[in-house]
Short mmCIF file of C-alpha atoms and ligand atoms in Angstrom, two decimals:
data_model
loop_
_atom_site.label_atom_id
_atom_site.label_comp_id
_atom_site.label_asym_id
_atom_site.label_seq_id
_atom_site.Cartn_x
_atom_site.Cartn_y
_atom_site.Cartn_z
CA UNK A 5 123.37 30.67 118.16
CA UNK A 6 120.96 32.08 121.00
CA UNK A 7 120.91 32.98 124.22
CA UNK A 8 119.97 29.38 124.97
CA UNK A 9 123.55 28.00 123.82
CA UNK A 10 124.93 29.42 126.90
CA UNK A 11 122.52 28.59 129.42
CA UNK A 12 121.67 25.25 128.22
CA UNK A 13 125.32 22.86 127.62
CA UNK A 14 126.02 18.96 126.93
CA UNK A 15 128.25 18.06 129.73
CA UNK A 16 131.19 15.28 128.72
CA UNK A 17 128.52 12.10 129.89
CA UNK A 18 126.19 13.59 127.29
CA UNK A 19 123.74 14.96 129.81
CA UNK A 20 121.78 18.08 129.11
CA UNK A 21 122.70 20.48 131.65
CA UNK A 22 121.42 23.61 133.00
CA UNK A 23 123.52 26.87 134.23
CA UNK A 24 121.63 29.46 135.53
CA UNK A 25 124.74 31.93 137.06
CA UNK A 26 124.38 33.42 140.47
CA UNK A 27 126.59 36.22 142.44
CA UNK A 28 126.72 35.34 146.24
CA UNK A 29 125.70 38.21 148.02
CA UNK A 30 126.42 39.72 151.71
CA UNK A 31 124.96 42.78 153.22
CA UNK A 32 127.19 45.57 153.09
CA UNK A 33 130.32 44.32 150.93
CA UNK A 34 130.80 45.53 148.08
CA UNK A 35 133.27 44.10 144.79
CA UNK A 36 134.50 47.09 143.96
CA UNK A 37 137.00 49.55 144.72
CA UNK A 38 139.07 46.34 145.98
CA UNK A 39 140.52 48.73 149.39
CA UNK A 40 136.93 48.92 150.04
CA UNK A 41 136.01 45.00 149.99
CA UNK A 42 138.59 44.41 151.60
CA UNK A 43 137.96 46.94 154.45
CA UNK A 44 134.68 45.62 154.59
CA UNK A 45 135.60 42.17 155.16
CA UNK A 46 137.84 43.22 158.03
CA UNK A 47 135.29 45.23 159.71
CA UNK A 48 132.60 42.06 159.53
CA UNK A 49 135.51 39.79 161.21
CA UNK A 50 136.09 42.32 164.08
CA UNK A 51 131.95 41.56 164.49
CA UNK A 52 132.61 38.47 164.48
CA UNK A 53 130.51 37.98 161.34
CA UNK A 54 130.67 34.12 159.29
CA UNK A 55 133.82 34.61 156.95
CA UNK A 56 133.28 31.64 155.09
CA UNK A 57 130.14 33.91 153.81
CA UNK A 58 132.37 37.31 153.56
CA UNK A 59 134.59 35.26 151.22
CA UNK A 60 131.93 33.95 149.21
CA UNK A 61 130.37 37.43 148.69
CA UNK A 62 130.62 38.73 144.85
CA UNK A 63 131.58 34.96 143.75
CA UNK A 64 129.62 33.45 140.34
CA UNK A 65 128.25 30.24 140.56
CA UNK A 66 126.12 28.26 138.34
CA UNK A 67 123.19 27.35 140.92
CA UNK A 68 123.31 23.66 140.64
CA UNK A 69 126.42 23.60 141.60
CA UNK A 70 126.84 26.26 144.97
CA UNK A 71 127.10 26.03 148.48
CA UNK A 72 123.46 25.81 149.60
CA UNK A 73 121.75 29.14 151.39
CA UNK A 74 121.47 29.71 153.97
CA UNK A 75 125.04 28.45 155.11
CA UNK A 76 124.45 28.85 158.67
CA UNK A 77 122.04 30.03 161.32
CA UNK A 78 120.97 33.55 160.86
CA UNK A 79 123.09 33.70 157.38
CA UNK A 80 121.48 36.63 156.06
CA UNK A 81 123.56 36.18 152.23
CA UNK A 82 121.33 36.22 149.83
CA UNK A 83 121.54 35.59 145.83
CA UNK A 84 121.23 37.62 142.81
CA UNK A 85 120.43 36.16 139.15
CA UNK A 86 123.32 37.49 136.46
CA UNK A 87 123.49 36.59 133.04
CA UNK A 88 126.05 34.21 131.65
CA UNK A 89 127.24 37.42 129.55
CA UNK A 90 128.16 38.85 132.57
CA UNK A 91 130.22 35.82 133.50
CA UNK A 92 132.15 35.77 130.42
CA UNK A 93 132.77 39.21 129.92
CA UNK A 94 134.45 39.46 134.11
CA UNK A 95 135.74 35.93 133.94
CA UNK A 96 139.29 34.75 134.22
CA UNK A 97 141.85 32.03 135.31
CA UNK A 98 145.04 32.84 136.95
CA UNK A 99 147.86 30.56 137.45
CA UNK A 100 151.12 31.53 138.85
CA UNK A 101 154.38 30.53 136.51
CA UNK A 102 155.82 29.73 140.02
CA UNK A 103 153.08 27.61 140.45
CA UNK A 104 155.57 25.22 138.26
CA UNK A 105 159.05 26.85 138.58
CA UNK A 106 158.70 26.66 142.48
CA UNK A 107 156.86 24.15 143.25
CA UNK A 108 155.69 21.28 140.65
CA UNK A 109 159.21 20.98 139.29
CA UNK A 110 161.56 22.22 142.31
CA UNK A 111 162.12 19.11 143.70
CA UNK A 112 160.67 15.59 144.28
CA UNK A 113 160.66 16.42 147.67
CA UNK A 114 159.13 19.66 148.16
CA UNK A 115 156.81 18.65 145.16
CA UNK A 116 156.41 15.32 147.22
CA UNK A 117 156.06 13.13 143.96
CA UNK A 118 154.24 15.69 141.70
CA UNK A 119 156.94 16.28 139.66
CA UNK A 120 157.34 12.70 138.49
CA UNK A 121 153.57 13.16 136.76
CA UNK A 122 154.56 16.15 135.23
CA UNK A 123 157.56 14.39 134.13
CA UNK A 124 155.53 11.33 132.49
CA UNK A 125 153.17 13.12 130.75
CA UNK A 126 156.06 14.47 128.86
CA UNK A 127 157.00 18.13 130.81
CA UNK A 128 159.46 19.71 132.30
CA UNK A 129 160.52 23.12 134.23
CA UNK A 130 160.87 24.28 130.80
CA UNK A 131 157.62 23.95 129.87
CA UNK A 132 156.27 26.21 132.85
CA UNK A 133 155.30 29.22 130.87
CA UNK A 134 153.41 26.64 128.23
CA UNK A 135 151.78 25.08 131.56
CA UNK A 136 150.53 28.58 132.67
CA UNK A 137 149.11 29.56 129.61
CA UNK A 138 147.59 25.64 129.02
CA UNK A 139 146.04 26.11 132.67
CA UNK A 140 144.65 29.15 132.66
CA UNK A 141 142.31 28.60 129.46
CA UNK A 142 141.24 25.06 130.54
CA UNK A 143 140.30 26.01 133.81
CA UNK A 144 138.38 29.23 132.76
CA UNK A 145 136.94 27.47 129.68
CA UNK A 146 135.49 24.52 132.36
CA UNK A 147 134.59 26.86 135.16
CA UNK A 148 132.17 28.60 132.57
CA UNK A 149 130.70 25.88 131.86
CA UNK A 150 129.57 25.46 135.05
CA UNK A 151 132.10 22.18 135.41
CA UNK A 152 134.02 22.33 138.62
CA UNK A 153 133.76 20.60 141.94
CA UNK A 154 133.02 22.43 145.26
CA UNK A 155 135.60 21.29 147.91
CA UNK A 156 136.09 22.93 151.48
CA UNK A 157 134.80 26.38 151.96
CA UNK A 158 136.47 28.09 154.90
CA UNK A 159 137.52 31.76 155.79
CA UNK A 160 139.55 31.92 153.05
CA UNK A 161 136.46 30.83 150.44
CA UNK A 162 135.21 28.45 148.66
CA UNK A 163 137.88 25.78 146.79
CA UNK A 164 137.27 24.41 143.70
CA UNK A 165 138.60 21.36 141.76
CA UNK A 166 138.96 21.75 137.94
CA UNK A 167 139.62 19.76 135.29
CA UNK A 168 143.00 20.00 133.19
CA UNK A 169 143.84 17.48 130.58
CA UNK A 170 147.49 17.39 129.02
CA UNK A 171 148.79 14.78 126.80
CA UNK A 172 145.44 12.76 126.81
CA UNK A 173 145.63 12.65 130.66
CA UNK A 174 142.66 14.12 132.76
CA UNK A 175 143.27 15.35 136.39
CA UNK A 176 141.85 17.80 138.67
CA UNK A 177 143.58 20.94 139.11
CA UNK A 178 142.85 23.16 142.96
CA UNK A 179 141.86 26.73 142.61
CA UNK A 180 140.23 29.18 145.09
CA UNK A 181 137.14 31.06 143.99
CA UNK A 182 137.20 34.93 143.92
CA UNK A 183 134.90 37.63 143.37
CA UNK A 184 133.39 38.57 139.86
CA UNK A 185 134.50 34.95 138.50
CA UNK A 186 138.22 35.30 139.14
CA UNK A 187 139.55 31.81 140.26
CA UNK A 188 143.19 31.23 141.04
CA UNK A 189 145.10 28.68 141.21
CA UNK A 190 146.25 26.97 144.32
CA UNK A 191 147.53 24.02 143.07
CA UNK A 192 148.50 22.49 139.80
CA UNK A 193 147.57 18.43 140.65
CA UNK A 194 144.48 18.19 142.98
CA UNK A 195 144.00 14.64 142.51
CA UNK A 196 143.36 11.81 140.07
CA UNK A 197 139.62 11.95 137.89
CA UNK A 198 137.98 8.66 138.99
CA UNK B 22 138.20 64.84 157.65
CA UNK B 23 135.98 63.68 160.26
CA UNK B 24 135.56 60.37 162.57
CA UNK B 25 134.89 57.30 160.63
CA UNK B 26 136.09 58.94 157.40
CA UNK B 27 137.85 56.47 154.95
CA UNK B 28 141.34 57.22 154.20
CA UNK B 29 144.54 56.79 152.05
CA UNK B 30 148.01 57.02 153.21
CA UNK B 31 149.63 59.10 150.49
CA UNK B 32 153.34 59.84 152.17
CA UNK B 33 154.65 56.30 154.17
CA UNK B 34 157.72 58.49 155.26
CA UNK B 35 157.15 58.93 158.67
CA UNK B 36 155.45 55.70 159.27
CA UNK B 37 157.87 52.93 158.29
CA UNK B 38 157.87 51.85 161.67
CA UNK B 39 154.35 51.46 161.92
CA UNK B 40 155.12 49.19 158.65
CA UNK B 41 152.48 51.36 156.97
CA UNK B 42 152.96 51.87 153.40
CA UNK B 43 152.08 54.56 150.55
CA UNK B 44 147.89 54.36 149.26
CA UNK B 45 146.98 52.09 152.51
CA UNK B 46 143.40 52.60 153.28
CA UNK B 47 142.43 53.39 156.91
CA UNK B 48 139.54 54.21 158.85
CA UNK B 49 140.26 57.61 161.07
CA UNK B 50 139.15 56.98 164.62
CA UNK B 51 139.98 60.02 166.17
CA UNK B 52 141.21 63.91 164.97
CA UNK B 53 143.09 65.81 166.87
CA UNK B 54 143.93 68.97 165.15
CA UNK B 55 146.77 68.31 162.42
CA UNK B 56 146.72 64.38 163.49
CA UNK B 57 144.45 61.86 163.43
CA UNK B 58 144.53 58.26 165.01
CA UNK B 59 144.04 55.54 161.97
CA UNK B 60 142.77 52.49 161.95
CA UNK B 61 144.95 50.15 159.29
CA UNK B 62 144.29 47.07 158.80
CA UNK B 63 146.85 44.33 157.74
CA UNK B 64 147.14 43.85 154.08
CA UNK B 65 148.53 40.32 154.65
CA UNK B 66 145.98 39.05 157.07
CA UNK B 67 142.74 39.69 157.27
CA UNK B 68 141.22 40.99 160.36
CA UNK B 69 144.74 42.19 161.71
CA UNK B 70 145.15 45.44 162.30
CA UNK B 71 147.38 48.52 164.27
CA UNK B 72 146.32 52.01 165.30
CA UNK B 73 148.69 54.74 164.13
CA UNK B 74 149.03 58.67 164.60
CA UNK B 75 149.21 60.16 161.54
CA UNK B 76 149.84 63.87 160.35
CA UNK B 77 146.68 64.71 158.21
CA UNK B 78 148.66 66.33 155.54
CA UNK B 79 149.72 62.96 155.25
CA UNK B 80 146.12 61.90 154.67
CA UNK B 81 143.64 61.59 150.67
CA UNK B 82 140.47 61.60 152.13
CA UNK B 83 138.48 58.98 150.03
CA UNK B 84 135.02 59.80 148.74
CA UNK B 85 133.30 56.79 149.56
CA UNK B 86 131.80 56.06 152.82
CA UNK B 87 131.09 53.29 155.25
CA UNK B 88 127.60 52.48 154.94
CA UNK B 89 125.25 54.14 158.11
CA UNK B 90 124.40 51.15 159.81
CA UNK B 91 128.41 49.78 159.75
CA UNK B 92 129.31 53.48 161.17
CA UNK B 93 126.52 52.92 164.00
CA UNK B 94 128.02 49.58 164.98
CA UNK B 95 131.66 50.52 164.65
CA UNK B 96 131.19 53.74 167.33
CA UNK B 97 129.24 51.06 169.93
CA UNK B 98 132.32 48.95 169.65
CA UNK B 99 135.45 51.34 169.25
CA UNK B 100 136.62 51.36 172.92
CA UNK B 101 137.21 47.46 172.19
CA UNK B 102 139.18 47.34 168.67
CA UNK B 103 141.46 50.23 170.17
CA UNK B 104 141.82 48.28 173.52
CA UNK B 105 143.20 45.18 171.09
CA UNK B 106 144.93 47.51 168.79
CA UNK B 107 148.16 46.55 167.56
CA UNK B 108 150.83 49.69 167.19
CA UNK B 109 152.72 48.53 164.39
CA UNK B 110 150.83 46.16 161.58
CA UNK B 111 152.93 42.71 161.92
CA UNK B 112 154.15 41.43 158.49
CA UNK B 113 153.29 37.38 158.63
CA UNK B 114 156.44 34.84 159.19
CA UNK B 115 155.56 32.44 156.66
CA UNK B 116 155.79 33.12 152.72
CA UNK B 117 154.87 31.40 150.08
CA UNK B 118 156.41 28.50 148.87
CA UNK B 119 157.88 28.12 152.10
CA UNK B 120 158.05 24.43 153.13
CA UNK B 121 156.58 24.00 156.03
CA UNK B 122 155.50 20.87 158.86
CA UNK B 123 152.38 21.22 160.86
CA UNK B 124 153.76 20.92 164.62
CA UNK B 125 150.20 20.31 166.23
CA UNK B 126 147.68 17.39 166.43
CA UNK B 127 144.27 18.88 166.16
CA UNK B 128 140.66 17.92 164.81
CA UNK B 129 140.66 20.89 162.31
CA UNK B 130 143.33 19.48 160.58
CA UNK B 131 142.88 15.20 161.05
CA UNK B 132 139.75 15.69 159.57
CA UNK B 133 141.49 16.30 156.33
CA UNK B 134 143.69 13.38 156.84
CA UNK B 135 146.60 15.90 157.79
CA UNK B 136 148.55 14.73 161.01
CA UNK B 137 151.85 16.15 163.13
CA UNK B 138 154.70 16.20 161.31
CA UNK B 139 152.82 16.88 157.65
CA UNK B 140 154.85 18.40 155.55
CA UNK B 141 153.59 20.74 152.71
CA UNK B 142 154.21 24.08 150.82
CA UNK B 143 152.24 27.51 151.34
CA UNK B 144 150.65 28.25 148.51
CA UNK B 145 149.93 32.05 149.56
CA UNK B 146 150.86 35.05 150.50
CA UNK B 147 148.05 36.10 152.56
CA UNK B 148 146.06 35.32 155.30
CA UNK B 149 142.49 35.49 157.28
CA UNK B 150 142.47 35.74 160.50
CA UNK B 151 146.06 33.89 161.02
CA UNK B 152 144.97 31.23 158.84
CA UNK B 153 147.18 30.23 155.83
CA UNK B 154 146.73 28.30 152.73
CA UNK B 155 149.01 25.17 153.02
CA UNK B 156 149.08 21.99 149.91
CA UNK B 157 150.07 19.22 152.39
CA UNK B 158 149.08 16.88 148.87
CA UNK B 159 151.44 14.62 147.28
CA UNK B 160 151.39 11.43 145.62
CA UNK B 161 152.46 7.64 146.97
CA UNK B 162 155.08 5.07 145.06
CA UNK B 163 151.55 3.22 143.38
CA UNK B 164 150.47 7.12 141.98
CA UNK B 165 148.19 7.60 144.08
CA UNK B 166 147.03 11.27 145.69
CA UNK B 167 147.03 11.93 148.61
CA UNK B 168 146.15 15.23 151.30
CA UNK B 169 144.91 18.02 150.94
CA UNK B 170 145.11 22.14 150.05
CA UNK B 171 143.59 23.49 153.61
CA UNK B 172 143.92 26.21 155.63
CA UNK B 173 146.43 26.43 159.15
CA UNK B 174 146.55 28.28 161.55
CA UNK B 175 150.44 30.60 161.21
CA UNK B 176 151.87 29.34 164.93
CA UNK B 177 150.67 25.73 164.03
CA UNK B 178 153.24 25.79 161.49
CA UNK B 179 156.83 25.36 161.55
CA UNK B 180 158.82 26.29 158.55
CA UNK B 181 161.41 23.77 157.57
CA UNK B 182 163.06 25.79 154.72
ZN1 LIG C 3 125.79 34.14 155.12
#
């Protein structure tokens, strides 16, 4: 195995594919200490800065598959190569148990109908913690591979739809991309895989 | 401890009407011999934030520093942020997994296919600039999906239960 395995991966149609990783990067904000990001990102929206681009800042992306630079007029974010080392070492998936207690399985009308296609494929509240677990690797496992969908990318950053299959059953899954490649989930059933 | 300096709250005693808590980060805006006027910002919401007095003993000066240039533009716009100051950081009204129906008919929103009288869940605990996270998806008698997971303005929201 070389350092080509990673970079170079046979998506599910067959097709050669190609992930070169990138961090998003805006002047002045930094990852780390968190207090400090986020101080950062509050001082840029009482500029008046773009938040959609103070959200995106310290996020890993493969670069076919990113928000294109620059986002805006006068963006000034820029991009910096990382290895997909780096990706895999900061990495990781995380998926509220509520996400299922609360929500998915609560009611059928709070879930508004999600819980019945929990139900078919064979779950229930029970299952929650299993869910969690069953989640979280999937959805890190696909997002390093570069597989996930961008959807809407507002103040509160960039969405992502991921692919979870249980039972033989393939769906997207919502999550919201954070800095250093931590995604978290927003929502358990994002939609059908057509 | 100087103007601009970055600080952490390390006693919340005094200051639970301010709704500050213990290890909040501030910016100091102003010493005054054992006080100094802090800049907090909300936690919860992003771009929120309150001026309190605080006793410096009170105070961990942090190490790190706001970069030059940030420091430069901060000073040139001070008057302003304390003019809009809040004096109490405001904890948000809606939690998550609160149900809630969106009580306004706007662009923002139809765009996503999400109308008056939407109903969905919020999904977090925090916001950005009053704007929550809000799954107004579900699915129809055939199976199909439907909606969206967007983001809503707080007072476009009414919260059902
Ligand atoms: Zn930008």
């Amino acid at each position: 195995m070389g350092v080509f395995d990673d970079l170079i991966k046979i998506d599910e149609n067959g097709e050669i594919v190609y992930n070169q990783w990138i961090e998003w990067d805006h002047f002045f904000i930094t990852n780390k200490p968190e207090w400090l990001r986020d101080i950062l990102r509050n001082i840029m929206a009482l500029f008046g800065h773009c938040m959609n681009c103070t959200a995106l800042d310290g996020c890993y992306l493969v670069t076919r598959n990113m928000p294109k630079q620059p986002l805006h007029e006068r963006c000034d974010c820029r991009k910096k190569n990382i290895t997909q080392a780096i990706v895999k070492r900061n990495a990781n998936a995380e998926c509220d148990i509520r996400k299922f207690t609360e929500y998915v399985f609560k009611n059928t009308q709070d879930s508004k109908g999600k819980n019945q296609i929990f139900y078919d494929l064979g779950f229930n509240i029970d299952d929650s913690g299993y869910l969690q677990t069953e989640y979280n690797k999937q959805a890190l496992n696909q997002y390093l591979n570069g597989n996930y969908v961008l959807k809407n990318l507002d103040r509160r950053g960039q969405r992502l739809a991921i692919p979870i299959s249980l039972n033989g059953t393939s769906f997207y899954s919502g999550w919201l991309l954070c800095p250093e490649g931590k995604i978290r989930n927003t929502t358990p059933f994002g939609g059908w895989i057509k | 401890m100087k103007k601009l300096d970055l600080v952490k709250l390390r006693n919340d005693k005094l200051y639970k009407n301010f709704n500050l808590v213990k290890d909040m980060h501030g910016i100091a805006i102003e010493i005054k011999y054992d006080n100094a006027d802090v800049l907090f910002f909300n936690p919860q919401n992003v771009g929120d934030y309150a001026i309190a007095n605080v006793k410096i003993v009170d105070l961990e000066l942090e190490k790190e520093k706001l970069p030059v240039e940030l420091e430069k533009e901060l000073l040139l716009r001070l008057d302003d942020i304390i003019a809009k100051a809040k004096n109490a950081i405001e904890p948000i009204k809606i939690k998550e997994y609160d149900i809630v129906e969106l009580i306004v008919e706007e662009d923002r929103y139809t765009k996503y296919g999400i109308h008056k009288g939407t109903r969905g869940c919020v999904i977090d605990n925090n916001a950005v600039q009053d704007y929550i996270e809000v799954d107004f998806s579900g699915i129809d008698k055939n199976g199909e999906f439907y909606g969206d997971c967007i983001s809503v303005k707080i007072d476009d929201l009414k919260v059902i239960k």
